[in-house]
């Protein structure tokens, strides 16, 4: 499935699934191939990728990107278990623990986008999320709030390019 197919529901969950699908392709084949695949849905882009026969991942650091299980609807028992395990409300949804001279890592908070057709309003950050975002930025983490998988993917790509330098 392509990222757009995964994100079709318009939920944060769908957008986040789409982001991680795109990251997996970018990890192996590079950003250009990941974007071509996402835009076309054509699986043959992998065969024409300059890295198709290579055993070397183009961005192995993307394998370290992970989701923080702090959102979503849960029953009271599961919510209590997670709280006792240390899950904190407001922590951003995605973390890429890759350092560079300027930042200690990248956090991404995924939000639901607006939809005029269904009159659905865009998601907004809670006070707890704002507090975490402020703290993380003060602790030298890059933090972005993204309303779709594409903006999150662009932020990850920009961050990795900052880490690795131009070219």
Tab-separated table of C-alpha atoms in Angstrom, residues 15-16 110-113 145-153:
chain	number	residue	atom	x	y	z
A	15	UNK	CA	-1.035	9.574	8.686
A	16	UNK	CA	1.510	8.055	11.061
A	110	UNK	CA	1.092	14.346	14.333
A	111	UNK	CA	-2.239	16.156	14.171
A	112	UNK	CA	-5.389	15.487	12.212
A	113	UNK	CA	-5.759	17.782	9.203
A	145	UNK	CA	3.843	19.642	14.453
A	146	UNK	CA	2.610	18.041	11.229
A	147	UNK	CA	-0.901	17.709	9.833
A	148	UNK	CA	-0.130	15.017	7.266
A	149	UNK	CA	2.459	12.371	6.490
A	150	UNK	CA	4.011	14.425	3.674
A	151	UNK	CA	4.920	17.351	5.910
A	152	UNK	CA	6.328	14.926	8.493
A	153	UNK	CA	8.351	13.160	5.774
